[in-house]
PDB file of C-alpha atoms in Angstrom:
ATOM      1  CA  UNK A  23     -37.849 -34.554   1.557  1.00 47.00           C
ATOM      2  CA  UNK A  24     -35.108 -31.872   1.874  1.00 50.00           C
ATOM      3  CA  UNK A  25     -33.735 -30.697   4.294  1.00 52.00           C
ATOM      4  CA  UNK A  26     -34.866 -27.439   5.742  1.00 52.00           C
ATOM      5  CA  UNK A  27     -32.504 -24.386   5.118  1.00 54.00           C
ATOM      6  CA  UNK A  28     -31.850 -20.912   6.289  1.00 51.00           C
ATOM      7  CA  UNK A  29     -28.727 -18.821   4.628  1.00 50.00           C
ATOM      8  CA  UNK A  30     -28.174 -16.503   8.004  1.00 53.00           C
ATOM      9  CA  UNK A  31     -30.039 -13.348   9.490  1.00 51.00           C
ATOM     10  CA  UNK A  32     -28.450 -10.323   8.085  1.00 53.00           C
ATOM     11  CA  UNK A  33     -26.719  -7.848  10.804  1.00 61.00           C
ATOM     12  CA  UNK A  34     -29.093  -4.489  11.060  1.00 65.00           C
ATOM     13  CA  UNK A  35     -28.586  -1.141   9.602  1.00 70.00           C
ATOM     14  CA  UNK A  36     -28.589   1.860  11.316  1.00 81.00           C
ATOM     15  CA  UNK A  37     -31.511   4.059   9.935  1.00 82.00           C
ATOM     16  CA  UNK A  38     -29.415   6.679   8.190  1.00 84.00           C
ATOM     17  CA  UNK A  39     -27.326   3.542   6.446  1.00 82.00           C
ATOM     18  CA  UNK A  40     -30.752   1.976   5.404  1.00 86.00           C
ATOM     19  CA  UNK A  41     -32.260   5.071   4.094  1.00 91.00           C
ATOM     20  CA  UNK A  42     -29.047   5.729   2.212  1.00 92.00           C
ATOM     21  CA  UNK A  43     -28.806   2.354   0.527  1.00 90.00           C
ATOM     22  CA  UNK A  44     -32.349   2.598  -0.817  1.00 92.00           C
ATOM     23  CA  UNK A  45     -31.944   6.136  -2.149  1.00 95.00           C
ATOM     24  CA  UNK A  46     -28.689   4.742  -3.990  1.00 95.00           C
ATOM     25  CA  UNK A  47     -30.184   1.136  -5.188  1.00 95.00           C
ATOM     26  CA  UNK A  48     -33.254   3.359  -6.571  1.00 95.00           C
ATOM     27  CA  UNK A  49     -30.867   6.225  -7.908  1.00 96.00           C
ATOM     28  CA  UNK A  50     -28.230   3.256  -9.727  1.00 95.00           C
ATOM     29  CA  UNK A  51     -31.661   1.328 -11.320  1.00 94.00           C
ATOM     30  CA  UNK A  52     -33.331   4.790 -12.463  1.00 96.00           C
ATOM     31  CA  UNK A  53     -29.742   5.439 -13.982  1.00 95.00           C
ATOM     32  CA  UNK A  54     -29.372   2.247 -15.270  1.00 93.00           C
ATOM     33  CA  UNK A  55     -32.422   2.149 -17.460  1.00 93.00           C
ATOM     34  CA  UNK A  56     -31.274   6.178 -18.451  1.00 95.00           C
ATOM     35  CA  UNK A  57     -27.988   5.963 -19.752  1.00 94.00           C
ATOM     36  CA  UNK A  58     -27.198   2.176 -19.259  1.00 92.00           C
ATOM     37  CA  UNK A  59     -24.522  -0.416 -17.632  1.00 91.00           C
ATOM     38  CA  UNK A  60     -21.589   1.012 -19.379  1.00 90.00           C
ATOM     39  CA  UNK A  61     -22.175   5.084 -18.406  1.00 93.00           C
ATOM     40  CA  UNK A  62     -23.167   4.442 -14.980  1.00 94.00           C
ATOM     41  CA  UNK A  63     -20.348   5.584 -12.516  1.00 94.00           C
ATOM     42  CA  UNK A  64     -19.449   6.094  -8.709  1.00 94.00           C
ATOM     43  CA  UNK A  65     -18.974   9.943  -9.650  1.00 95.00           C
ATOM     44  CA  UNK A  66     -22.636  10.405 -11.561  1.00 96.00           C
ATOM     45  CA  UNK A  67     -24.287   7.744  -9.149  1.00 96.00           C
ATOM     46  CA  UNK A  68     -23.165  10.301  -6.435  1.00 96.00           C
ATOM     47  CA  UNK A  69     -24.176  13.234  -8.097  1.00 96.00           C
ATOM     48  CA  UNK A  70     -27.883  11.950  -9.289  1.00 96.00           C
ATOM     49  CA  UNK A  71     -28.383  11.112  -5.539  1.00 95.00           C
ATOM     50  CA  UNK A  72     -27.452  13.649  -3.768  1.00 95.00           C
ATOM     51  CA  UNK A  73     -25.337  11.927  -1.601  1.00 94.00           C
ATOM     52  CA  UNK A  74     -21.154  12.039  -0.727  1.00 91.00           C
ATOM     53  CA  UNK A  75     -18.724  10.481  -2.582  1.00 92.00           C
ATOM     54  CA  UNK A  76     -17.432   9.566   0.190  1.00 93.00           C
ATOM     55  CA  UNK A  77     -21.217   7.778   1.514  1.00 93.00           C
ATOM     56  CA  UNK A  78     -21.240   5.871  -1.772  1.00 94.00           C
ATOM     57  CA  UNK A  79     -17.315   4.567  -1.326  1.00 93.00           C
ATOM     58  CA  UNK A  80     -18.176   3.220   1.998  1.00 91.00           C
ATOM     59  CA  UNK A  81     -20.999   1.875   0.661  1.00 92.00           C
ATOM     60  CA  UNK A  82     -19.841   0.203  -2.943  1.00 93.00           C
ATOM     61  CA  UNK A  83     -16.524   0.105  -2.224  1.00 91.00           C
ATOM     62  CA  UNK A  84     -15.861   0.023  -6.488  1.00 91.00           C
ATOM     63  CA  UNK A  85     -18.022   0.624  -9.831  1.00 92.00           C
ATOM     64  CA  UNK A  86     -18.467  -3.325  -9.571  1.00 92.00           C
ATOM     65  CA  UNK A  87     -19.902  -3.289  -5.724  1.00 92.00           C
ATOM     66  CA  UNK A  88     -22.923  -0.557  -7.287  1.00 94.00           C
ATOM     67  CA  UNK A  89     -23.707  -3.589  -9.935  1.00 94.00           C
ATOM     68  CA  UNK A  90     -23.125  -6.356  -7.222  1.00 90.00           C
ATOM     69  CA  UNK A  91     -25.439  -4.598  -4.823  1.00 92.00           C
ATOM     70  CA  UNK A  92     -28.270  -4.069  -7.690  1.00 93.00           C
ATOM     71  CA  UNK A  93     -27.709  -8.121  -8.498  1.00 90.00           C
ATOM     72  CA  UNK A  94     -27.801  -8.999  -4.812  1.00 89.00           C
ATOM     73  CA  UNK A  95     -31.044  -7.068  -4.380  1.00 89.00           C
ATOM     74  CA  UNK A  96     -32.800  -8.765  -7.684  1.00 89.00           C
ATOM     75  CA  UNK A  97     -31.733 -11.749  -5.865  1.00 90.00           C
ATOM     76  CA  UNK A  98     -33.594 -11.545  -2.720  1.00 90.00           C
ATOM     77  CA  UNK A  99     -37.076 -12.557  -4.414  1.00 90.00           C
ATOM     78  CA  UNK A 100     -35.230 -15.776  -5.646  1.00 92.00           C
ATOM     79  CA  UNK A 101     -33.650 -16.893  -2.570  1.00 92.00           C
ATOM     80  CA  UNK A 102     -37.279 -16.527  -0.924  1.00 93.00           C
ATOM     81  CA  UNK A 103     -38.595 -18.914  -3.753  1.00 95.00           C
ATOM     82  CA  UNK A 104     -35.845 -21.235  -2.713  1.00 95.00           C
ATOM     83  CA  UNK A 105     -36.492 -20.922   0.920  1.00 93.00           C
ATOM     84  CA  UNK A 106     -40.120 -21.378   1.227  1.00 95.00           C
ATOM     85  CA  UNK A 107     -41.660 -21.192  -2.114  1.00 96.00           C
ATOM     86  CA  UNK A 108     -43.482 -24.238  -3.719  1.00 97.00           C
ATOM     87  CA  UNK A 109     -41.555 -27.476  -5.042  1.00 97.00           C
ATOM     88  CA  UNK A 110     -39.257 -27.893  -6.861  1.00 98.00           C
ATOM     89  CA  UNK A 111     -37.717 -25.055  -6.063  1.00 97.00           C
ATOM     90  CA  UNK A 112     -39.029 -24.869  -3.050  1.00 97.00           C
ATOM     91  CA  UNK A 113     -38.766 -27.435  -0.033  1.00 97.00           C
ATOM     92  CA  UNK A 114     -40.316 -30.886  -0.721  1.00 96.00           C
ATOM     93  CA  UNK A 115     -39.018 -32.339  -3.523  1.00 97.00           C
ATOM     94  CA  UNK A 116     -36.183 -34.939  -4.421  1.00 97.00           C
ATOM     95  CA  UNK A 117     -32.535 -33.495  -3.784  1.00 97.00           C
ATOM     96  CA  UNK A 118     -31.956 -33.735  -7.713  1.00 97.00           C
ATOM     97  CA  UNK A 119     -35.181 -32.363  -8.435  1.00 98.00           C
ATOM     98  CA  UNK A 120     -34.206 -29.782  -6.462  1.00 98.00           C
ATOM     99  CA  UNK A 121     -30.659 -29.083  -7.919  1.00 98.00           C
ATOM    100  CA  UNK A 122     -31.661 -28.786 -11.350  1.00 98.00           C
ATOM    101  CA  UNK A 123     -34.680 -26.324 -10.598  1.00 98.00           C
ATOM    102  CA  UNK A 124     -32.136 -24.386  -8.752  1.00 97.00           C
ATOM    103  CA  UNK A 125     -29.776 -24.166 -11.736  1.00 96.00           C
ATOM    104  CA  UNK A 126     -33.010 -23.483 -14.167  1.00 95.00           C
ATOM    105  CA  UNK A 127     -34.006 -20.832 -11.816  1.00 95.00           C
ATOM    106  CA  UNK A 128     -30.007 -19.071 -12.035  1.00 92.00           C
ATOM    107  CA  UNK A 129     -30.075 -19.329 -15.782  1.00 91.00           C
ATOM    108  CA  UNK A 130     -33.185 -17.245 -16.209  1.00 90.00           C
ATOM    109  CA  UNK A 131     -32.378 -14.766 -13.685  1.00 91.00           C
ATOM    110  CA  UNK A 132     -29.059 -13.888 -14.907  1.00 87.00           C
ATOM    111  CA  UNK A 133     -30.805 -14.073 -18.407  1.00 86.00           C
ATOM    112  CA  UNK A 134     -32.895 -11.604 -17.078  1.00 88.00           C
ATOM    113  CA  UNK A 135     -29.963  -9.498 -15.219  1.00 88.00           C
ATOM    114  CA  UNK A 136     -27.044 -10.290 -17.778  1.00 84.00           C
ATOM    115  CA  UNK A 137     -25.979  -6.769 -18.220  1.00 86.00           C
ATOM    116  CA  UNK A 138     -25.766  -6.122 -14.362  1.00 89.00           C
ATOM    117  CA  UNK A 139     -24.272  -9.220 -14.207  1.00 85.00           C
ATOM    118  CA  UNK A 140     -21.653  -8.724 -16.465  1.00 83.00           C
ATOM    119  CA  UNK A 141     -20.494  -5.781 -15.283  1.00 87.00           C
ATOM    120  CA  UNK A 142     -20.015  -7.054 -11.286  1.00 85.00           C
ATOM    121  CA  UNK A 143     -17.477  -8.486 -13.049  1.00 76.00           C
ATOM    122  CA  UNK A 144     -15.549  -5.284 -13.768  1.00 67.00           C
ATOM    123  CA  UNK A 145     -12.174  -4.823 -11.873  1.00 52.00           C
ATOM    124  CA  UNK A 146     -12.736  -7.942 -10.167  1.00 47.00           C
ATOM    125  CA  UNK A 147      -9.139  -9.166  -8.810  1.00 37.00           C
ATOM    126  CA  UNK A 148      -8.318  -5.381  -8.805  1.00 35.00           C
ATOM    127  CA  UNK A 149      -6.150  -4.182  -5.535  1.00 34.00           C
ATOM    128  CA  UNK A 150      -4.275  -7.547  -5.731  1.00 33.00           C
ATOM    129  CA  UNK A 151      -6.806  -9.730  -4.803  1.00 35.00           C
ATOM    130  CA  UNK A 152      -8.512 -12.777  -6.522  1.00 35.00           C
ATOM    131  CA  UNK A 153     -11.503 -13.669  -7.379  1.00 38.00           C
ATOM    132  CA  UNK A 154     -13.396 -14.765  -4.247  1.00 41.00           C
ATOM    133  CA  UNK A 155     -11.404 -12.662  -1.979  1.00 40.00           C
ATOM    134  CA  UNK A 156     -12.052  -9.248  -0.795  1.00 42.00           C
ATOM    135  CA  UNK A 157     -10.357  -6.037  -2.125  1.00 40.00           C
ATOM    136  CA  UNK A 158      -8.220  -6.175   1.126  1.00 35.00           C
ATOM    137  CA  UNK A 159      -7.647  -9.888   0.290  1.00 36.00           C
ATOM    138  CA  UNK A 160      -9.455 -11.747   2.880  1.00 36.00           C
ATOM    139  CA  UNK A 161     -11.596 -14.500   1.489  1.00 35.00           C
ATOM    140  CA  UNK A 162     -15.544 -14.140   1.380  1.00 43.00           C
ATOM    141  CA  UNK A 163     -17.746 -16.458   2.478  1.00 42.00           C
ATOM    142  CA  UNK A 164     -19.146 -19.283   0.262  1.00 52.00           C
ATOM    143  CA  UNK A 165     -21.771 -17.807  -2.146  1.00 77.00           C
ATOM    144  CA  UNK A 166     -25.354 -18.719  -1.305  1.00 86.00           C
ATOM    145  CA  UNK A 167     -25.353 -21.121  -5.164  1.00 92.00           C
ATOM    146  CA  UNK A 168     -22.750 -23.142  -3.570  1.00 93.00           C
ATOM    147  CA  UNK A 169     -24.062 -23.777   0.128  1.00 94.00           C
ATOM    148  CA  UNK A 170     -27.229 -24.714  -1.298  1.00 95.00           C
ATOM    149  CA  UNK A 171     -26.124 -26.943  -3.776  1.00 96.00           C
ATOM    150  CA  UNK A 172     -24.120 -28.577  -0.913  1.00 96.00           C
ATOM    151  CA  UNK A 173     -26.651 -29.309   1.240  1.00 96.00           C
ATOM    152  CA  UNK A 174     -28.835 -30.701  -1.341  1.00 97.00           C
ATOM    153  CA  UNK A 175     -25.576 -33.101  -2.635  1.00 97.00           C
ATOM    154  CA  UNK A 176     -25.305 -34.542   0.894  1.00 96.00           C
ATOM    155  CA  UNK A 177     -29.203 -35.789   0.590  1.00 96.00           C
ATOM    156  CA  UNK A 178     -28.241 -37.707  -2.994  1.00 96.00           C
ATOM    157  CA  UNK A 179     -26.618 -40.969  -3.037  1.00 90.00           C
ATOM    158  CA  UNK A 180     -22.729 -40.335  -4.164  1.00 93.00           C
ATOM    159  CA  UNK A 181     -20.702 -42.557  -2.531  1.00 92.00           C
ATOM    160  CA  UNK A 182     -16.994 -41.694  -2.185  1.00 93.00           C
ATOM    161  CA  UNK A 183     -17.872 -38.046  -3.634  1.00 94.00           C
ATOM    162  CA  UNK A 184     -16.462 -35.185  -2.357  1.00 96.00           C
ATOM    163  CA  UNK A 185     -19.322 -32.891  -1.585  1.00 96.00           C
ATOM    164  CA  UNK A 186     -17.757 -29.775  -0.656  1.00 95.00           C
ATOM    165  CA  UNK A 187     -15.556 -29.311  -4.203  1.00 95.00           C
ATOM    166  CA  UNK A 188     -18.525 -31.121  -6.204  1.00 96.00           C
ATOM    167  CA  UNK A 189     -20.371 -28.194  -4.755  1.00 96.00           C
ATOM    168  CA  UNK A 190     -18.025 -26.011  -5.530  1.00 93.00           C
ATOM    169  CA  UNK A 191     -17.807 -27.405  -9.306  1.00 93.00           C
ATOM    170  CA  UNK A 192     -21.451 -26.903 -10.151  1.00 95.00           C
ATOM    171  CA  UNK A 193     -21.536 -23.584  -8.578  1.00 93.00           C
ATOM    172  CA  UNK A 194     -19.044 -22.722 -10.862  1.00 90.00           C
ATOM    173  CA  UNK A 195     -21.160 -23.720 -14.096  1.00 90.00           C
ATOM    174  CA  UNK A 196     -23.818 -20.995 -12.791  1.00 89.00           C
ATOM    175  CA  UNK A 197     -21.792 -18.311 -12.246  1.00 81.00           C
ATOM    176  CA  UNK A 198     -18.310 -17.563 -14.128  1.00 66.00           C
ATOM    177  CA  UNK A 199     -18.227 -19.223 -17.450  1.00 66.00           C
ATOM    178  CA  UNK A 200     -22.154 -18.107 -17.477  1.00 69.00           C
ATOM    179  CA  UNK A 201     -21.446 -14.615 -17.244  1.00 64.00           C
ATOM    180  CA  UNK A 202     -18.798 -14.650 -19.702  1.00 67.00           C
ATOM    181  CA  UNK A 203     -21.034 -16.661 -22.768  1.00 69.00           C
ATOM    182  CA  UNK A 204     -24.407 -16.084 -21.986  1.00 64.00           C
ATOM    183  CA  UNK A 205     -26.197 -14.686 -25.067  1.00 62.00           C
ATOM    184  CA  UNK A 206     -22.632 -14.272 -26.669  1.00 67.00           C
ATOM    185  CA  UNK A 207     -20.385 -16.034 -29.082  1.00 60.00           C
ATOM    186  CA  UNK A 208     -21.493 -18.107 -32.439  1.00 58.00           C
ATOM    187  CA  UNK A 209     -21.911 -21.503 -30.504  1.00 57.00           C
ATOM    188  CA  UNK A 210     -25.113 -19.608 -29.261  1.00 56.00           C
ATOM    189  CA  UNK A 211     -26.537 -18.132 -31.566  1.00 58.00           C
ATOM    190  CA  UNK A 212     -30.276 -18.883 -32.008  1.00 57.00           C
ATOM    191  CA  UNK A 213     -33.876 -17.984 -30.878  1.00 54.00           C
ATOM    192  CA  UNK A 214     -33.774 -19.761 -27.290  1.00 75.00           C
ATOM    193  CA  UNK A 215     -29.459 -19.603 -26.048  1.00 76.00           C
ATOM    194  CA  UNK A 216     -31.067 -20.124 -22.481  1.00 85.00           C
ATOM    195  CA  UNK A 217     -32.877 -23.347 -23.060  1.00 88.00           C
ATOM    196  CA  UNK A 218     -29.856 -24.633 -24.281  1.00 87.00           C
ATOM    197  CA  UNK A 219     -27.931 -23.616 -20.715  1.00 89.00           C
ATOM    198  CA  UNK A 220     -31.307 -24.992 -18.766  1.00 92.00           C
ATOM    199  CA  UNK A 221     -30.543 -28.381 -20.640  1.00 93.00           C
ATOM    200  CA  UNK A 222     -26.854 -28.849 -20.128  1.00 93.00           C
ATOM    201  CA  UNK A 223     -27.460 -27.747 -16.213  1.00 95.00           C
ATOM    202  CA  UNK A 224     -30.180 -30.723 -16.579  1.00 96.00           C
ATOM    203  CA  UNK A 225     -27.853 -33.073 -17.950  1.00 96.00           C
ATOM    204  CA  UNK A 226     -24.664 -32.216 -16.278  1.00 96.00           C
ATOM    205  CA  UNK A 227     -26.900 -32.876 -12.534  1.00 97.00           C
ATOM    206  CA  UNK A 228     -28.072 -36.068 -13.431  1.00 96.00           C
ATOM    207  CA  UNK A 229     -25.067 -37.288 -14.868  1.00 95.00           C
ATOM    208  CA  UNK A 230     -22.977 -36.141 -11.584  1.00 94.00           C
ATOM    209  CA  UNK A 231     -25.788 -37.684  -9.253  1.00 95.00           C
ATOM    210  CA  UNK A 232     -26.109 -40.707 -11.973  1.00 89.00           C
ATOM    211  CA  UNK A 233     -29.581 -40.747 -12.306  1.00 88.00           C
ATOM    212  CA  UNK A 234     -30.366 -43.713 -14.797  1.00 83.00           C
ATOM    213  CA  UNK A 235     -30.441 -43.012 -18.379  1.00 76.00           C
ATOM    214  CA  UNK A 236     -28.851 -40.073 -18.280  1.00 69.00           C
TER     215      UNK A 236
END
């Protein structure tokens, strides 16, 4: 059985900051279905909500952190799944089990999110950092895909494997090159391009964790 997991407490809001943050999530999604990925900005976000430039700045921090923030908060009902929902995903099946309904689970939801994705990508590196750091430079803590995937890793048998850049690896595979070819390019053209993602996340896993035939 796997191991239990918890991903950290998040530190409070002050009212005002809470209330704020919901009136701008709601504002960005409302705007977002209006006028779409590419026309929403920091300057009409502000505008629509009523609220400072200045309040959505400190709260964003760039036209990418709105996008992050929307994908972050679709992500919430996911990580619950994960957490305490019913196997595989949930606790109480095999590690690999696990891993690949973990990766299944990421494919459809950034199916589901790609344009939001997409555009958290958007100045990313910008102020002279890289990706993974902060725009001051300082580098951000693991993201949840890859602490889960190493705790599940350390319950498989890989001996001599380095967990923490395996982890790191297959994190990878769900998040970057994703983004960048999901639903795009010839190679995936056709009626079902995320069943073909959902089966090379299958085989990749239980080639890495050698499960037998694979």
């Amino acid at each position: 059985m796997s191991t239990p997991m918890t991903w950290g407490t998040p530190q409070p809001e002050r009212a005002d900051a809470a209330r704020n943050r919901q009136v701008l999530l709601a504002t960005a999604r409302d705007l977002l279905a209006e006028v779409g990925a590419d026309c929403l900005t920091m300057d009409l976000l502000a505008e629509r909500s009523g609220l400072g430039k200045g309040t959505v700045f400190r709260r964003f921090g760039s036209r990418a952190g709105i996008f992050q923030a929307l994908l972050d908060d679709s992500e919430r009902e996911l990580q619950q799944r994960v957490l305490s929902g019913p196997p595989p995903l949930g606790p109480g099946a095999p590690p690999v089990d696990r891993i690949i309904a973990y990766g299944t689970a990421r494919v459809r939801f950034l199916a589901d999110h790609h344009a939001v994705a997409r555009a958290t990508l958007d100045g990313r590196g910008a102020g002279g950092g890289r990706a993974g750091e902060g725009r001051s430079g300082e580098r951000r803590r693991p993201p949840l895909t890859e602490i889960h995937l190493r705790v599940l890793l350390r319950e498989v048998d890989l001996p001599g494997a380095d967990v923490e850049v395996l982890a790191g690896q297959l994190a990878y595979a769900l998040d970057g090159p994703l983004l960048f070819q999901l639903f795009a390019g010839p190679e995936l053209e056709g009626p079902e391009p995320t069943a073909r993602f959902e089966a090379g996340w299958r085989d990749l896993v239980e080639r890495v964790c050698g499960v037998p035939g694979a």
